[in-house]
JSON list of C-alpha atoms in Angstrom, two decimals:
[
{"chain": "A", "resi": 116, "resn": "MET", "atom": "CA", "xyz": [0.00, 0.00, 0.00]},
{"chain": "A", "resi": 117, "resn": "LYS", "atom": "CA", "xyz": [1.21, 3.47, -0.86]},
{"chain": "A", "resi": 118, "resn": "LYS", "atom": "CA", "xyz": [2.62, 5.30, 2.17]},
{"chain": "A", "resi": 119, "resn": "HIS", "atom": "CA", "xyz": [3.61, 8.61, 0.66]},
{"chain": "A", "resi": 120, "resn": "SER", "atom": "CA", "xyz": [3.13, 10.91, -2.34]},
{"chain": "A", "resi": 121, "resn": "ARG", "atom": "CA", "xyz": [5.66, 13.24, -3.89]},
{"chain": "A", "resi": 122, "resn": "TYR", "atom": "CA", "xyz": [4.97, 16.95, -4.31]},
{"chain": "A", "resi": 123, "resn": "HIS", "atom": "CA", "xyz": [7.05, 19.73, -5.80]},
{"chain": "A", "resi": 124, "resn": "TYR", "atom": "CA", "xyz": [7.30, 23.50, -5.97]},
{"chain": "A", "resi": 125, "resn": "PHE", "atom": "CA", "xyz": [9.72, 26.00, -7.49]},
{"chain": "A", "resi": 126, "resn": "LYS", "atom": "CA", "xyz": [11.64, 28.44, -5.28]},
{"chain": "A", "resi": 127, "resn": "PRO", "atom": "CA", "xyz": [11.85, 32.08, -6.39]},
{"chain": "A", "resi": 128, "resn": "ASP", "atom": "CA", "xyz": [15.38, 31.48, -7.69]},
{"chain": "A", "resi": 129, "resn": "GLY", "atom": "CA", "xyz": [14.00, 28.77, -10.04]},
{"chain": "A", "resi": 130, "resn": "THR", "atom": "CA", "xyz": [15.24, 25.65, -8.24]},
{"chain": "A", "resi": 131, "resn": "LYS", "atom": "CA", "xyz": [12.80, 22.79, -7.88]},
{"chain": "A", "resi": 132, "resn": "VAL", "atom": "CA", "xyz": [12.07, 21.25, -4.48]},
{"chain": "A", "resi": 133, "resn": "ILE", "atom": "CA", "xyz": [10.64, 17.72, -4.28]},
{"chain": "A", "resi": 134, "resn": "LYS", "atom": "CA", "xyz": [9.33, 16.37, -0.99]},
{"chain": "A", "resi": 135, "resn": "ARG", "atom": "CA", "xyz": [7.42, 13.29, 0.17]},
{"chain": "A", "resi": 136, "resn": "PHE", "atom": "CA", "xyz": [4.26, 13.70, 2.22]},
{"chain": "A", "resi": 137, "resn": "PRO", "atom": "CA", "xyz": [2.16, 10.95, 3.83]},
{"chain": "A", "resi": 138, "resn": "VAL", "atom": "CA", "xyz": [-0.81, 9.93, 1.71]},
{"chain": "A", "resi": 139, "resn": "SER", "atom": "CA", "xyz": [-3.21, 11.16, 4.37]},
{"chain": "A", "resi": 140, "resn": "VAL", "atom": "CA", "xyz": [-1.74, 14.69, 4.22]},
{"chain": "A", "resi": 141, "resn": "THR", "atom": "CA", "xyz": [-2.54, 17.24, 1.53]},
{"chain": "A", "resi": 142, "resn": "PRO", "atom": "CA", "xyz": [0.20, 19.88, 1.61]},
{"chain": "A", "resi": 143, "resn": "PRO", "atom": "CA", "xyz": [-0.75, 23.56, 1.36]},
{"chain": "A", "resi": 144, "resn": "PRO", "atom": "CA", "xyz": [0.05, 25.75, -1.64]},
{"chain": "A", "resi": 145, "resn": "PRO", "atom": "CA", "xyz": [2.57, 26.25, -3.32]},
{"chain": "A", "resi": 146, "resn": "TRP", "atom": "CA", "xyz": [3.08, 22.43, -3.31]},
{"chain": "A", "resi": 147, "resn": "LEU", "atom": "CA", "xyz": [1.87, 20.68, -6.46]},
{"chain": "A", "resi": 148, "resn": "PRO", "atom": "CA", "xyz": [1.41, 16.91, -6.90]},
{"chain": "A", "resi": 149, "resn": "GLY", "atom": "CA", "xyz": [4.12, 14.95, -8.69]},
{"chain": "A", "resi": 150, "resn": "THR", "atom": "CA", "xyz": [7.74, 15.76, -9.34]},
{"chain": "A", "resi": 151, "resn": "GLY", "atom": "CA", "xyz": [7.09, 18.47, -11.89]},
{"chain": "A", "resi": 152, "resn": "PRO", "atom": "CA", "xyz": [8.59, 19.02, -15.33]},
{"chain": "A", "resi": 153, "resn": "HIS", "atom": "CA", "xyz": [12.17, 17.94, -16.02]},
{"chain": "A", "resi": 154, "resn": "SER", "atom": "CA", "xyz": [14.89, 20.47, -16.70]},
{"chain": "A", "resi": 155, "resn": "ALA", "atom": "CA", "xyz": [16.20, 20.72, -20.25]},
{"chain": "A", "resi": 156, "resn": "GLU", "atom": "CA", "xyz": [19.40, 18.84, -19.34]},
{"chain": "A", "resi": 157, "resn": "ALA", "atom": "CA", "xyz": [17.50, 16.05, -17.58]},
{"chain": "A", "resi": 158, "resn": "ARG", "atom": "CA", "xyz": [15.07, 15.75, -20.51]},
{"chain": "A", "resi": 159, "resn": "GLU", "atom": "CA", "xyz": [17.94, 15.44, -23.01]},
{"chain": "A", "resi": 160, "resn": "LYS", "atom": "CA", "xyz": [19.65, 12.85, -20.81]},
{"chain": "A", "resi": 161, "resn": "ILE", "atom": "CA", "xyz": [16.45, 10.76, -20.60]},
{"chain": "A", "resi": 162, "resn": "ILE", "atom": "CA", "xyz": [15.83, 10.95, -24.36]},
{"chain": "A", "resi": 163, "resn": "LYS", "atom": "CA", "xyz": [19.44, 9.97, -25.10]},
{"chain": "A", "resi": 164, "resn": "HIS", "atom": "CA", "xyz": [19.23, 7.02, -22.71]},
{"chain": "A", "resi": 165, "resn": "LEU", "atom": "CA", "xyz": [15.97, 5.79, -24.23]},
{"chain": "A", "resi": 166, "resn": "LYS", "atom": "CA", "xyz": [17.37, 5.99, -27.76]},
{"chain": "A", "resi": 167, "resn": "GLU", "atom": "CA", "xyz": [20.49, 4.03, -26.78]},
{"chain": "A", "resi": 168, "resn": "LYS", "atom": "CA", "xyz": [19.09, 1.41, -24.44]},
{"chain": "A", "resi": 169, "resn": "VAL", "atom": "CA", "xyz": [15.44, 0.66, -25.08]},
{"chain": "A", "resi": 170, "resn": "HIS", "atom": "CA", "xyz": [15.23, -0.07, -28.79]},
{"chain": "A", "resi": 171, "resn": "HIS", "atom": "CA", "xyz": [17.75, -2.86, -29.37]},
{"chain": "A", "resi": 172, "resn": "PRO", "atom": "CA", "xyz": [17.04, -5.81, -31.66]},
{"chain": "A", "resi": 173, "resn": "LYS", "atom": "CA", "xyz": [16.38, -9.22, -30.13]},
{"chain": "A", "resi": 174, "resn": "SER", "atom": "CA", "xyz": [18.29, -12.32, -31.15]},
{"chain": "A", "resi": 175, "resn": "GLU", "atom": "CA", "xyz": [16.47, -15.16, -32.90]},
{"chain": "A", "resi": 176, "resn": "GLU", "atom": "CA", "xyz": [16.87, -17.35, -29.80]},
{"chain": "A", "resi": 177, "resn": "THR", "atom": "CA", "xyz": [15.30, -14.66, -27.60]},
{"chain": "A", "resi": 178, "resn": "LYS", "atom": "CA", "xyz": [12.40, -14.28, -30.04]},
{"chain": "A", "resi": 179, "resn": "ARG", "atom": "CA", "xyz": [11.87, -18.05, -30.03]},
{"chain": "A", "resi": 180, "resn": "LYS", "atom": "CA", "xyz": [11.89, -18.19, -26.22]},
{"chain": "A", "resi": 181, "resn": "MET", "atom": "CA", "xyz": [9.45, -15.29, -25.99]},
{"chain": "A", "resi": 182, "resn": "SER", "atom": "CA", "xyz": [7.15, -16.98, -28.51]},
{"chain": "A", "resi": 183, "resn": "GLU", "atom": "CA", "xyz": [7.23, -20.25, -26.57]},
{"chain": "A", "resi": 184, "resn": "ALA", "atom": "CA", "xyz": [6.53, -18.43, -23.31]},
{"chain": "A", "resi": 185, "resn": "LYS", "atom": "CA", "xyz": [3.58, -16.66, -24.91]},
{"chain": "A", "resi": 186, "resn": "LEU", "atom": "CA", "xyz": [2.20, -20.00, -26.12]},
{"chain": "A", "resi": 187, "resn": "GLY", "atom": "CA", "xyz": [2.38, -21.39, -22.60]},
{"chain": "A", "resi": 188, "resn": "LYS", "atom": "CA", "xyz": [5.49, -23.53, -22.98]},
{"chain": "A", "resi": 189, "resn": "LYS", "atom": "CA", "xyz": [7.17, -22.63, -19.74]},
{"chain": "A", "resi": 190, "resn": "PHE", "atom": "CA", "xyz": [10.64, -24.15, -20.09]},
{"chain": "A", "resi": 191, "resn": "THR", "atom": "CA", "xyz": [12.92, -25.47, -22.78]},
{"chain": "A", "resi": 192, "resn": "LYS", "atom": "CA", "xyz": [14.09, -29.09, -22.67]},
{"chain": "A", "resi": 193, "resn": "GLU", "atom": "CA", "xyz": [17.53, -28.01, -21.42]},
{"chain": "A", "resi": 194, "resn": "HIS", "atom": "CA", "xyz": [15.95, -25.90, -18.68]},
{"chain": "A", "resi": 195, "resn": "ARG", "atom": "CA", "xyz": [13.71, -28.78, -17.58]},
{"chain": "A", "resi": 196, "resn": "ASP", "atom": "CA", "xyz": [16.75, -31.09, -17.47]},
{"chain": "A", "resi": 197, "resn": "ASN", "atom": "CA", "xyz": [18.65, -28.58, -15.35]},
{"chain": "A", "resi": 198, "resn": "LEU", "atom": "CA", "xyz": [15.70, -28.21, -12.97]},
{"chain": "A", "resi": 199, "resn": "ARG", "atom": "CA", "xyz": [15.40, -31.99, -12.70]},
{"chain": "A", "resi": 200, "resn": "LYS", "atom": "CA", "xyz": [19.12, -32.33, -11.87]},
{"chain": "A", "resi": 201, "resn": "ALA", "atom": "CA", "xyz": [18.95, -29.55, -9.29]},
{"chain": "A", "resi": 202, "resn": "GLN", "atom": "CA", "xyz": [15.94, -31.12, -7.56]},
{"chain": "A", "resi": 203, "resn": "GLN", "atom": "CA", "xyz": [17.65, -34.54, -7.52]},
{"chain": "A", "resi": 204, "resn": "ARG", "atom": "CA", "xyz": [20.78, -32.97, -6.02]},
{"chain": "A", "resi": 205, "resn": "LEU", "atom": "CA", "xyz": [18.68, -31.32, -3.28]},
{"chain": "A", "resi": 206, "resn": "ARG", "atom": "CA", "xyz": [16.94, -34.63, -2.53]},
{"chain": "A", "resi": 207, "resn": "ASP", "atom": "CA", "xyz": [20.29, -36.44, -2.34]},
{"chain": "A", "resi": 208, "resn": "GLU", "atom": "CA", "xyz": [21.75, -33.80, -0.01]},
{"chain": "A", "resi": 209, "resn": "LYS", "atom": "CA", "xyz": [18.70, -33.96, 2.25]},
{"chain": "A", "resi": 210, "resn": "GLN", "atom": "CA", "xyz": [18.84, -37.74, 2.41]},
{"chain": "A", "resi": 211, "resn": "ALA", "atom": "CA", "xyz": [22.57, -37.61, 3.23]},
{"chain": "A", "resi": 212, "resn": "ARG", "atom": "CA", "xyz": [21.89, -35.15, 6.08]},
{"chain": "A", "resi": 213, "resn": "ILE", "atom": "CA", "xyz": [19.14, -37.41, 7.47]},
{"chain": "A", "resi": 214, "resn": "GLN", "atom": "CA", "xyz": [21.36, -40.50, 7.26]},
{"chain": "A", "resi": 215, "resn": "GLU", "atom": "CA", "xyz": [24.17, -38.64, 9.02]},
{"chain": "A", "resi": 216, "resn": "ALA", "atom": "CA", "xyz": [21.78, -37.52, 11.76]},
{"chain": "A", "resi": 217, "resn": "TYR", "atom": "CA", "xyz": [20.58, -41.12, 12.30]},
{"chain": "A", "resi": 218, "resn": "ARG", "atom": "CA", "xyz": [24.17, -42.38, 12.37]},
{"chain": "A", "resi": 219, "resn": "LEU", "atom": "CA", "xyz": [25.16, -39.78, 14.98]},
{"chain": "A", "resi": 220, "resn": "ALA", "atom": "CA", "xyz": [22.05, -40.58, 17.03]},
{"chain": "A", "resi": 221, "resn": "ARG", "atom": "CA", "xyz": [22.83, -44.30, 16.90]},
{"chain": "A", "resi": 222, "resn": "GLU", "atom": "CA", "xyz": [26.44, -43.68, 18.03]},
{"chain": "A", "resi": 223, "resn": "PHE", "atom": "CA", "xyz": [25.28, -41.37, 20.80]},
{"chain": "A", "resi": 224, "resn": "ALA", "atom": "CA", "xyz": [22.70, -43.91, 21.99]},
{"chain": "A", "resi": 225, "resn": "GLN", "atom": "CA", "xyz": [25.24, -46.76, 22.00]},
{"chain": "A", "resi": 226, "resn": "GLU", "atom": "CA", "xyz": [27.70, -44.67, 23.98]},
{"chain": "A", "resi": 227, "resn": "TYR", "atom": "CA", "xyz": [25.01, -43.45, 26.37]},
{"chain": "A", "resi": 228, "resn": "TYR", "atom": "CA", "xyz": [23.62, -46.91, 27.09]},
{"chain": "A", "resi": 229, "resn": "SER", "atom": "CA", "xyz": [27.08, -48.49, 27.40]},
{"chain": "A", "resi": 230, "resn": "GLN", "atom": "CA", "xyz": [27.96, -45.90, 30.04]},
{"chain": "A", "resi": 231, "resn": "ALA", "atom": "CA", "xyz": [24.63, -46.40, 31.81]},
{"chain": "A", "resi": 232, "resn": "SER", "atom": "CA", "xyz": [25.10, -50.18, 32.04]},
{"chain": "A", "resi": 233, "resn": "GLN", "atom": "CA", "xyz": [28.55, -49.84, 33.68]}
]
């Protein structure tokens, strides 16, 4: 749930002030909702970044994976094999931990009862 909202106002010297207020509070004027318009330098920086980073071509493999995901095919065969191996490894490790715990318990019990019988 949203806890705060951002408001802005411009000082007489032209600098922008951005502040967070709790959602339940409506700040008095001159505060305006949002972060306000970007400066010219910030706007140019954003536009440059979007041109460089956002519109890059996708490889054929990426397109194929996206198409399969859209059709409901969750994982490739290689991915399913890797998941299967990982789950098997986790099961094996868990079983080894349980066997070790039983072995330690058996040793402890033998030692305990041998001391008690003496």
